[in-house]
CSV table of C-alpha atoms in Angstrom, one decimal:
chain,number,residue,atom,x,y,z
R,194,UNK,CA,81.6,113.0,85.7
R,195,UNK,CA,84.4,115.2,84.8
R,196,UNK,CA,88.1,114.7,85.5
R,197,UNK,CA,89.5,117.8,87.5
R,198,UNK,CA,93.2,116.6,87.6
R,199,UNK,CA,95.4,113.5,86.7
R,200,UNK,CA,98.8,113.0,88.2
R,201,UNK,CA,101.3,110.7,89.9
R,202,UNK,CA,100.8,109.7,93.5
R,203,UNK,CA,103.5,107.9,95.4
R,204,UNK,CA,102.6,106.1,98.6
R,205,UNK,CA,105.8,105.6,100.8
R,206,UNK,CA,106.9,104.6,104.3
R,207,UNK,CA,109.3,107.7,104.0
R,208,UNK,CA,107.6,110.9,102.6
R,209,UNK,CA,110.5,113.3,103.8
R,210,UNK,CA,112.9,111.4,101.4
R,211,UNK,CA,110.7,111.7,98.6
R,212,UNK,CA,109.8,115.1,99.2
R,213,UNK,CA,113.4,116.2,99.2
R,214,UNK,CA,114.0,114.2,96.0
R,215,UNK,CA,111.2,116.3,94.3
R,216,UNK,CA,112.3,119.7,95.6
R,217,UNK,CA,115.7,118.8,94.4
R,218,UNK,CA,113.6,118.3,91.0
R,219,UNK,CA,112.3,121.8,91.3
R,220,UNK,CA,108.9,120.8,92.8
R,221,UNK,CA,107.6,122.9,95.8
R,222,UNK,CA,104.9,121.9,98.6
R,223,UNK,CA,101.7,123.3,97.5
R,224,UNK,CA,99.9,122.2,100.3
R,225,UNK,CA,99.7,119.2,102.9
R,226,UNK,CA,97.3,117.4,105.1
R,227,UNK,CA,98.3,115.2,107.9
R,228,UNK,CA,95.7,113.0,109.8
R,229,UNK,CA,93.6,113.4,106.5
R,230,UNK,CA,91.8,110.1,106.9
R,231,UNK,CA,88.9,108.3,108.7
R,232,UNK,CA,89.6,107.7,112.5
R,233,UNK,CA,91.2,104.6,112.1
R,234,UNK,CA,93.3,105.6,108.8
R,235,UNK,CA,96.1,108.1,109.5
R,236,UNK,CA,97.1,109.9,106.3
R,237,UNK,CA,99.7,112.3,105.3
R,238,UNK,CA,99.2,113.8,101.9
R,239,UNK,CA,101.5,116.4,100.4
R,240,UNK,CA,100.8,118.2,96.9
R,241,UNK,CA,103.9,119.3,94.8
R,242,UNK,CA,104.1,121.5,92.1
R,243,UNK,CA,106.8,122.6,89.8
R,244,UNK,CA,107.1,125.8,87.4
R,245,UNK,CA,105.6,124.3,84.5
R,246,UNK,CA,102.3,123.4,86.5
R,247,UNK,CA,103.3,119.7,86.9
R,248,UNK,CA,102.1,117.9,90.0
R,249,UNK,CA,103.1,114.9,92.3
R,250,UNK,CA,101.5,113.8,95.2
R,251,UNK,CA,103.5,112.0,98.1
R,252,UNK,CA,101.4,110.2,100.8
R,253,UNK,CA,102.2,107.8,103.8
R,254,UNK,CA,99.8,105.6,105.8
R,255,UNK,CA,100.6,103.9,109.1
R,256,UNK,CA,100.5,100.7,107.5
R,257,UNK,CA,102.7,101.7,104.1
R,258,UNK,CA,105.3,98.9,104.0
R,259,UNK,CA,107.0,100.0,100.4
R,260,UNK,CA,106.6,102.5,97.7
R,261,UNK,CA,103.5,102.2,95.6
R,262,UNK,CA,102.9,104.1,92.4
R,263,UNK,CA,99.3,105.1,91.8
R,264,UNK,CA,97.6,107.5,89.5
R,265,UNK,CA,95.4,110.3,91.3
R,266,UNK,CA,92.4,111.0,89.5
R,267,UNK,CA,90.4,113.7,90.9
R,268,UNK,CA,86.8,114.1,89.6
R,269,UNK,CA,84.0,116.2,90.0
R,270,UNK,CA,81.5,113.4,91.1
R,271,UNK,CA,82.9,110.5,93.3
R,272,UNK,CA,79.8,108.2,93.1
R,273,UNK,CA,79.7,108.4,89.5
R,274,UNK,CA,83.4,107.7,88.8
R,275,UNK,CA,83.3,105.0,91.4
R,276,UNK,CA,80.4,103.3,89.7
R,277,UNK,CA,81.8,104.0,86.2
R,278,UNK,CA,85.1,102.2,87.2
R,279,UNK,CA,83.3,99.3,88.9
R,280,UNK,CA,81.7,98.6,85.7
R,281,UNK,CA,85.1,98.4,83.9
R,282,UNK,CA,86.0,95.9,86.4
R,283,UNK,CA,88.1,97.8,88.9
R,284,UNK,CA,87.7,96.8,92.7
R,285,UNK,CA,88.2,98.6,95.8
R,286,UNK,CA,90.4,95.9,97.6
R,287,UNK,CA,90.1,97.3,101.1
R,288,UNK,CA,86.5,98.3,100.6
R,289,UNK,CA,87.3,101.4,102.6
R,290,UNK,CA,86.2,104.8,101.3
R,291,UNK,CA,88.1,107.8,103.0
R,292,UNK,CA,86.2,110.6,103.8
R,293,UNK,CA,86.9,113.8,105.6
R,294,UNK,CA,86.1,117.8,105.3
R,295,UNK,CA,88.4,118.0,102.7
R,296,UNK,CA,88.0,115.0,100.4
R,297,UNK,CA,86.5,111.6,99.5
R,298,UNK,CA,88.8,109.1,98.2
R,299,UNK,CA,89.2,105.4,97.5
R,300,UNK,CA,91.8,103.2,96.1
R,301,UNK,CA,90.2,101.4,92.7
R,302,UNK,CA,92.6,98.6,91.3
R,303,UNK,CA,92.1,97.5,87.7
R,304,UNK,CA,91.8,94.1,86.6
R,305,UNK,CA,95.5,94.1,85.1
R,306,UNK,CA,96.8,95.6,88.4
R,307,UNK,CA,97.2,99.5,87.9
R,308,UNK,CA,95.6,101.5,90.6
R,309,UNK,CA,93.7,105.0,90.7
R,310,UNK,CA,93.4,107.0,93.7
R,311,UNK,CA,89.8,108.1,93.0
R,312,UNK,CA,89.3,111.5,94.7
R,313,UNK,CA,86.8,114.2,95.0
R,314,UNK,CA,87.5,117.5,96.6
R,315,UNK,CA,85.2,118.8,99.0
R,316,UNK,CA,84.7,122.4,98.6
R,317,UNK,CA,83.5,124.8,101.5
R,318,UNK,CA,82.1,127.2,98.9
R,319,UNK,CA,81.0,127.3,95.3
């Protein structure tokens, strides 16, 4: 398993306000995906980057009630990373893996309570 990127992810019920805040801090939208989830999970995900190459992701789902700070960990092999984290005591509390044509991801919560958004991007080409 190779980690391909590692950055903060903030899940919020008001993504517009956070985007405005990060734009004021010098971040620009790199890309965004709306309706990125499974059929029953509506997800908005916005990647922002600053001039130094730092990334922050802002996301919202239909059931987001308050801001959550999570660490996004992109990997080259979802299954291997999922198995590794599970062996370290992490759980996927919703038992939900979100898959679409762009990515495969799952929320993984550690025994002490911090969380990773484990994600593998799916590329249409090599």
